[in-house]
Amino acid sequence: MADQAFKPVTGHQVSAVDLVTVEVRSSILRGVLAPGARFSVAELARQMGLSHIPVREALRRLEGQGLIELQHARSAVVVPLSVADVSGIYGLRKMIEPELAARSATLNPPGHVRGLAELIARFEDDDPEEVWQAHQRFHRTLIEPAASAWDLRTLEQLWAAAERYTRLVYDFAAIASSERDRRERIHTTILDAVRAQDAGRTRAAVGAHLAENESELLERISGLDLAALGKRGSHPA
């Protein structure tokens, strides 16, 4: 771990556990902590100016998201990347998200379609991080009307696990206009199905989108040196 990989979090109003969770997760997603990297719990607590208790609790959260593995409560290791992991993550997402999206389309609560349309409009933003956040929010908003608390907890873990792959594999510092058009077309197809309250079309559109994402990720990471890939920073959209 670098001499000062993490920023102190004392003095903030948000809970220390939440702040540590965000800081370490961000370091993993940006590749500051590479796949397979080991770091000390005591050193992390020292750098962030905290006791070991909130640091361990935050690391347990990240372990639950599949991002790290705790080892005897003294150190942690960033979980390595693998093709099998991608298949497992997307296999579960394809089982859950299309059905929830289909049910949400038939429920059609007030503002649902408008909210989805507004998120697609944000795909035009010049800031790649803003585009990324809009895409993440689109998928959550899509299934929220029909999702239970357990559905959301499960999907949040899967989304977090998928995010580290997309953020490390894709370099979207500049988003080509053709890529923007492709994303808008895919998500507008989903939106049109939701607007029509057509469960079958919505289910098929979401399933096709996830399958395409999985296929592209697998193609991009197959044969790559994933450990080396994780050491570089990237700016996904």
mmCIF file of C-alpha atoms in Angstrom:
data_model
loop_
_atom_site.group_PDB
_atom_site.id
_atom_site.type_symbol
_atom_site.label_atom_id
_atom_site.label_comp_id
_atom_site.label_asym_id
_atom_site.label_seq_id
_atom_site.Cartn_x
_atom_site.Cartn_y
_atom_site.Cartn_z
ATOM 1 C CA MET A 1 0.000 0.000 0.000
ATOM 2 C CA ALA A 2 1.303 3.487 -0.849
ATOM 3 C CA ASP A 3 2.678 5.707 1.934
ATOM 4 C CA GLN A 4 -0.572 7.702 2.059
ATOM 5 C CA ALA A 5 -3.138 5.906 -0.102
ATOM 6 C CA PHE A 6 -6.111 7.070 1.948
ATOM 7 C CA LYS A 7 -7.275 10.453 3.229
ATOM 8 C CA PRO A 8 -8.121 11.096 6.907
ATOM 9 C CA VAL A 9 -11.873 11.153 7.500
ATOM 10 C CA THR A 10 -12.070 12.707 10.965
ATOM 11 C CA GLY A 11 -14.219 15.818 11.269
ATOM 12 C CA HIS A 12 -16.944 14.680 8.864
ATOM 13 C CA GLN A 13 -20.610 14.455 9.909
ATOM 14 C CA VAL A 14 -21.239 11.160 8.079
ATOM 15 C CA SER A 15 -20.446 7.998 10.035
ATOM 16 C CA ALA A 16 -16.825 6.880 10.012
ATOM 17 C CA VAL A 17 -17.872 3.433 8.772
ATOM 18 C CA ASP A 18 -19.608 4.950 5.735
ATOM 19 C CA LEU A 19 -16.644 7.188 4.943
ATOM 20 C CA VAL A 20 -14.125 4.351 5.166
ATOM 21 C CA THR A 21 -16.355 2.191 2.980
ATOM 22 C CA VAL A 22 -16.543 4.891 0.297
ATOM 23 C CA GLU A 23 -12.811 5.658 0.407
ATOM 24 C CA VAL A 24 -11.603 2.050 0.166
ATOM 25 C CA ARG A 25 -14.219 1.122 -2.434
ATOM 26 C CA SER A 26 -13.185 4.116 -4.548
ATOM 27 C CA SER A 27 -9.526 3.078 -4.313
ATOM 28 C CA ILE A 28 -10.417 -0.406 -5.556
ATOM 29 C CA LEU A 29 -12.614 0.828 -8.396
ATOM 30 C CA ARG A 30 -9.997 3.358 -9.557
ATOM 31 C CA GLY A 31 -7.278 0.705 -9.501
ATOM 32 C CA VAL A 32 -5.275 2.419 -6.734
ATOM 33 C CA LEU A 33 -5.592 -0.889 -4.891
ATOM 34 C CA ALA A 34 -4.910 -3.493 -7.580
ATOM 35 C CA PRO A 35 -6.517 -6.955 -7.726
ATOM 36 C CA GLY A 36 -4.593 -9.167 -5.314
ATOM 37 C CA ALA A 37 -3.160 -6.221 -3.352
ATOM 38 C CA ARG A 38 -2.793 -6.819 0.403
ATOM 39 C CA PHE A 39 -3.111 -4.020 2.942
ATOM 40 C CA SER A 40 -2.956 -3.774 6.717
ATOM 41 C CA VAL A 41 -6.034 -2.910 8.767
ATOM 42 C CA ALA A 42 -3.843 -1.109 11.312
ATOM 43 C CA GLU A 43 -2.128 0.962 8.602
ATOM 44 C CA LEU A 44 -5.455 1.833 6.993
ATOM 45 C CA ALA A 45 -6.790 2.993 10.390
ATOM 46 C CA ARG A 46 -3.636 5.079 10.941
ATOM 47 C CA GLN A 47 -3.867 6.780 7.549
ATOM 48 C CA MET A 48 -7.540 7.619 8.025
ATOM 49 C CA GLY A 49 -7.118 8.805 11.602
ATOM 50 C CA LEU A 50 -9.561 6.282 13.090
ATOM 51 C CA SER A 51 -9.697 3.413 15.554
ATOM 52 C CA HIS A 52 -9.702 -0.146 14.219
ATOM 53 C CA ILE A 53 -13.412 -0.686 15.003
ATOM 54 C CA PRO A 54 -15.052 1.412 12.209
ATOM 55 C CA VAL A 55 -12.336 0.344 9.769
ATOM 56 C CA ARG A 56 -13.038 -3.355 10.368
ATOM 57 C CA GLU A 57 -16.797 -2.774 10.050
ATOM 58 C CA ALA A 58 -16.300 -0.988 6.725
ATOM 59 C CA LEU A 59 -14.074 -3.792 5.457
ATOM 60 C CA ARG A 60 -16.692 -6.356 6.441
ATOM 61 C CA ARG A 61 -19.181 -4.449 4.261
ATOM 62 C CA LEU A 62 -16.766 -4.506 1.335
ATOM 63 C CA GLU A 63 -16.170 -8.210 1.894
ATOM 64 C CA GLY A 64 -19.932 -8.715 1.636
ATOM 65 C CA GLN A 65 -19.842 -6.922 -1.726
ATOM 66 C CA GLY A 66 -17.180 -9.325 -2.946
ATOM 67 C CA LEU A 67 -14.485 -6.656 -3.289
ATOM 68 C CA ILE A 68 -12.058 -7.796 -0.586
ATOM 69 C CA GLU A 69 -11.248 -10.764 1.644
ATOM 70 C CA LEU A 70 -10.428 -10.202 5.318
ATOM 71 C CA GLN A 71 -7.623 -12.313 6.723
ATOM 72 C CA HIS A 72 -7.570 -12.870 10.510
ATOM 73 C CA ALA A 73 -8.893 -9.312 11.054
ATOM 74 C CA ARG A 74 -5.345 -7.959 10.597
ATOM 75 C CA SER A 75 -5.133 -7.547 6.839
ATOM 76 C CA ALA A 76 -7.278 -7.610 3.734
ATOM 77 C CA VAL A 77 -6.729 -8.598 0.115
ATOM 78 C CA VAL A 78 -8.439 -7.110 -2.926
ATOM 79 C CA VAL A 79 -10.280 -9.976 -4.622
ATOM 80 C CA PRO A 80 -8.615 -10.887 -7.958
ATOM 81 C CA LEU A 81 -10.521 -10.432 -11.194
ATOM 82 C CA SER A 82 -11.604 -13.425 -13.263
ATOM 83 C CA VAL A 83 -13.680 -14.378 -16.299
ATOM 84 C CA ALA A 84 -15.640 -16.840 -14.154
ATOM 85 C CA ASP A 85 -16.517 -14.018 -11.770
ATOM 86 C CA VAL A 86 -18.007 -11.934 -14.591
ATOM 87 C CA SER A 87 -20.119 -14.884 -15.745
ATOM 88 C CA GLY A 88 -21.351 -15.484 -12.203
ATOM 89 C CA ILE A 89 -22.255 -11.846 -11.621
ATOM 90 C CA TYR A 90 -24.125 -11.448 -14.896
ATOM 91 C CA GLY A 91 -25.756 -14.851 -14.586
ATOM 92 C CA LEU A 92 -27.454 -13.665 -11.401
ATOM 93 C CA ARG A 93 -28.257 -10.232 -12.799
ATOM 94 C CA LYS A 94 -29.957 -11.795 -15.833
ATOM 95 C CA MET A 95 -32.081 -13.929 -13.510
ATOM 96 C CA ILE A 96 -33.237 -11.011 -11.363
ATOM 97 C CA GLU A 97 -33.268 -7.696 -13.232
ATOM 98 C CA PRO A 98 -35.326 -8.516 -16.348
ATOM 99 C CA GLU A 99 -38.190 -9.911 -14.268
ATOM 100 C CA LEU A 100 -38.201 -6.988 -11.830
ATOM 101 C CA ALA A 101 -38.093 -4.533 -14.735
ATOM 102 C CA ALA A 102 -41.031 -6.324 -16.394
ATOM 103 C CA ARG A 103 -43.111 -6.146 -13.223
ATOM 104 C CA SER A 104 -42.162 -2.486 -12.693
ATOM 105 C CA ALA A 105 -43.330 -1.646 -16.222
ATOM 106 C CA THR A 106 -46.822 -2.935 -15.475
ATOM 107 C CA LEU A 107 -46.976 -1.058 -12.159
ATOM 108 C CA ASN A 108 -46.004 2.221 -13.901
ATOM 109 C CA PRO A 109 -45.977 4.486 -10.801
ATOM 110 C CA PRO A 110 -46.237 8.282 -11.335
ATOM 111 C CA GLY A 111 -42.996 9.774 -12.610
ATOM 112 C CA HIS A 112 -41.361 6.421 -13.411
ATOM 113 C CA VAL A 113 -41.113 6.918 -17.175
ATOM 114 C CA ARG A 114 -40.179 10.585 -16.789
ATOM 115 C CA GLY A 115 -37.400 9.702 -14.352
ATOM 116 C CA LEU A 116 -35.941 7.114 -16.712
ATOM 117 C CA ALA A 117 -36.078 9.550 -19.635
ATOM 118 C CA GLU A 118 -34.277 12.228 -17.607
ATOM 119 C CA LEU A 119 -31.485 9.783 -16.763
ATOM 120 C CA ILE A 120 -31.014 8.859 -20.433
ATOM 121 C CA ALA A 121 -30.763 12.586 -21.240
ATOM 122 C CA ARG A 122 -27.829 12.792 -18.817
ATOM 123 C CA PHE A 123 -25.898 10.372 -21.047
ATOM 124 C CA GLU A 124 -25.059 13.489 -23.114
ATOM 125 C CA ASP A 125 -23.123 15.083 -20.253
ATOM 126 C CA ASP A 126 -19.487 15.982 -20.988
ATOM 127 C CA ASP A 127 -18.352 14.580 -17.619
ATOM 128 C CA PRO A 128 -17.746 10.797 -17.957
ATOM 129 C CA GLU A 129 -18.403 10.303 -14.236
ATOM 130 C CA GLU A 130 -21.797 11.988 -14.560
ATOM 131 C CA VAL A 131 -22.663 9.642 -17.430
ATOM 132 C CA TRP A 132 -21.544 6.678 -15.361
ATOM 133 C CA GLN A 133 -23.699 7.707 -12.391
ATOM 134 C CA ALA A 134 -26.729 8.284 -14.636
ATOM 135 C CA HIS A 135 -26.352 4.792 -16.096
ATOM 136 C CA GLN A 136 -26.133 3.233 -12.638
ATOM 137 C CA ARG A 137 -29.172 5.171 -11.475
ATOM 138 C CA PHE A 138 -31.140 4.152 -14.585
ATOM 139 C CA HIS A 139 -30.808 0.468 -13.710
ATOM 140 C CA ARG A 140 -31.879 1.040 -10.119
ATOM 141 C CA THR A 141 -34.825 3.268 -11.069
ATOM 142 C CA LEU A 142 -35.915 0.726 -13.671
ATOM 143 C CA ILE A 143 -36.563 -2.028 -11.115
ATOM 144 C CA GLU A 144 -37.404 -0.036 -7.961
ATOM 145 C CA PRO A 145 -41.230 -0.102 -8.269
ATOM 146 C CA ALA A 146 -41.322 -3.904 -8.035
ATOM 147 C CA ALA A 147 -38.176 -4.501 -5.970
ATOM 148 C CA SER A 148 -38.261 -5.605 -2.356
ATOM 149 C CA ALA A 149 -35.657 -4.541 0.188
ATOM 150 C CA TRP A 150 -33.963 -7.927 -0.287
ATOM 151 C CA ASP A 151 -33.992 -7.531 -4.068
ATOM 152 C CA LEU A 152 -32.208 -4.199 -3.718
ATOM 153 C CA ARG A 153 -29.674 -5.521 -1.213
ATOM 154 C CA THR A 154 -28.835 -8.408 -3.526
ATOM 155 C CA LEU A 155 -28.604 -6.223 -6.615
ATOM 156 C CA GLU A 156 -26.495 -3.602 -4.863
ATOM 157 C CA GLN A 157 -23.903 -6.316 -4.194
ATOM 158 C CA LEU A 158 -24.045 -7.478 -7.810
ATOM 159 C CA TRP A 159 -23.857 -3.918 -9.165
ATOM 160 C CA ALA A 160 -20.824 -3.202 -6.962
ATOM 161 C CA ALA A 161 -19.124 -6.394 -8.104
ATOM 162 C CA ALA A 162 -19.843 -5.633 -11.772
ATOM 163 C CA GLU A 163 -18.717 -2.024 -11.432
ATOM 164 C CA ARG A 164 -15.123 -2.896 -10.581
ATOM 165 C CA TYR A 165 -14.847 -4.812 -13.859
ATOM 166 C CA THR A 166 -16.356 -2.120 -16.033
ATOM 167 C CA ARG A 167 -14.333 0.624 -14.344
ATOM 168 C CA LEU A 168 -11.038 -1.254 -14.691
ATOM 169 C CA VAL A 169 -11.585 -2.655 -18.175
ATOM 170 C CA TYR A 170 -13.080 0.398 -19.914
ATOM 171 C CA ASP A 171 -11.214 3.665 -20.295
ATOM 172 C CA PHE A 172 -13.854 6.306 -20.947
ATOM 173 C CA ALA A 173 -11.880 9.490 -20.339
ATOM 174 C CA ALA A 174 -13.357 10.564 -23.666
ATOM 175 C CA ILE A 175 -16.631 9.070 -24.848
ATOM 176 C CA ALA A 176 -16.961 8.737 -28.609
ATOM 177 C CA SER A 177 -20.185 10.057 -30.121
ATOM 178 C CA SER A 178 -20.840 6.626 -31.641
ATOM 179 C CA GLU A 179 -20.649 5.073 -28.172
ATOM 180 C CA ARG A 180 -23.024 7.678 -26.754
ATOM 181 C CA ASP A 181 -25.482 6.952 -29.573
ATOM 182 C CA ARG A 182 -25.241 3.209 -28.940
ATOM 183 C CA ARG A 183 -25.947 3.579 -25.227
ATOM 184 C CA GLU A 184 -28.853 5.929 -25.774
ATOM 185 C CA ARG A 185 -30.358 3.571 -28.367
ATOM 186 C CA ILE A 186 -30.146 0.558 -26.047
ATOM 187 C CA HIS A 187 -31.648 2.353 -23.077
ATOM 188 C CA THR A 188 -34.313 4.088 -25.171
ATOM 189 C CA THR A 189 -35.435 0.636 -26.373
ATOM 190 C CA ILE A 190 -35.914 -0.325 -22.730
ATOM 191 C CA LEU A 191 -37.685 2.970 -21.993
ATOM 192 C CA ASP A 192 -40.091 2.517 -24.913
ATOM 193 C CA ALA A 193 -41.076 -0.913 -23.605
ATOM 194 C CA VAL A 194 -41.647 0.506 -20.113
ATOM 195 C CA ARG A 195 -43.651 3.417 -21.524
ATOM 196 C CA ALA A 196 -45.904 0.912 -23.327
ATOM 197 C CA GLN A 197 -46.270 -1.023 -20.041
ATOM 198 C CA ASP A 198 -45.281 -4.120 -22.020
ATOM 199 C CA ALA A 199 -43.810 -6.647 -19.579
ATOM 200 C CA GLY A 200 -42.624 -9.035 -22.297
ATOM 201 C CA ARG A 201 -40.795 -6.378 -24.295
ATOM 202 C CA THR A 202 -39.252 -4.902 -21.156
ATOM 203 C CA ARG A 203 -38.043 -8.299 -19.970
ATOM 204 C CA ALA A 204 -36.508 -9.064 -23.354
ATOM 205 C CA ALA A 205 -34.857 -5.634 -23.733
ATOM 206 C CA VAL A 206 -33.239 -5.716 -20.293
ATOM 207 C CA GLY A 207 -32.114 -9.315 -20.757
ATOM 208 C CA ALA A 208 -30.553 -8.487 -24.131
ATOM 209 C CA HIS A 209 -28.782 -5.445 -22.668
ATOM 210 C CA LEU A 210 -27.246 -7.439 -19.811
ATOM 211 C CA ALA A 211 -26.248 -10.285 -22.140
ATOM 212 C CA GLU A 212 -24.523 -7.818 -24.470
ATOM 213 C CA ASN A 213 -22.663 -6.208 -21.558
ATOM 214 C CA GLU A 214 -21.529 -9.590 -20.299
ATOM 215 C CA SER A 215 -20.357 -10.694 -23.736
ATOM 216 C CA GLU A 216 -18.392 -7.494 -24.323
ATOM 217 C CA LEU A 217 -16.758 -7.623 -20.883
ATOM 218 C CA LEU A 218 -15.749 -11.258 -21.356
ATOM 219 C CA GLU A 219 -14.292 -10.479 -24.756
ATOM 220 C CA ARG A 220 -12.300 -7.537 -23.416
ATOM 221 C CA ILE A 221 -10.832 -9.270 -20.365
ATOM 222 C CA SER A 222 -10.111 -12.663 -21.934
ATOM 223 C CA GLY A 223 -6.364 -13.018 -22.362
ATOM 224 C CA LEU A 224 -5.551 -9.775 -20.552
ATOM 225 C CA ASP A 225 -3.150 -9.527 -17.634
ATOM 226 C CA LEU A 226 -5.854 -8.606 -15.130
ATOM 227 C CA ALA A 227 -3.461 -7.969 -12.277
ATOM 228 C CA ALA A 228 -1.552 -5.455 -14.382
ATOM 229 C CA LEU A 229 -4.803 -3.953 -15.634
ATOM 230 C CA GLY A 230 -5.921 -3.239 -12.099
ATOM 231 C CA LYS A 231 -2.804 -1.166 -11.416
ATOM 232 C CA ARG A 232 -3.736 1.536 -13.889
ATOM 233 C CA GLY A 233 -6.273 4.201 -13.134
ATOM 234 C CA SER A 234 -9.208 4.677 -15.473
ATOM 235 C CA HIS A 235 -12.112 7.054 -15.859
ATOM 236 C CA PRO A 236 -15.191 5.079 -16.955
ATOM 237 C CA ALA A 237 -18.500 6.447 -18.053
#
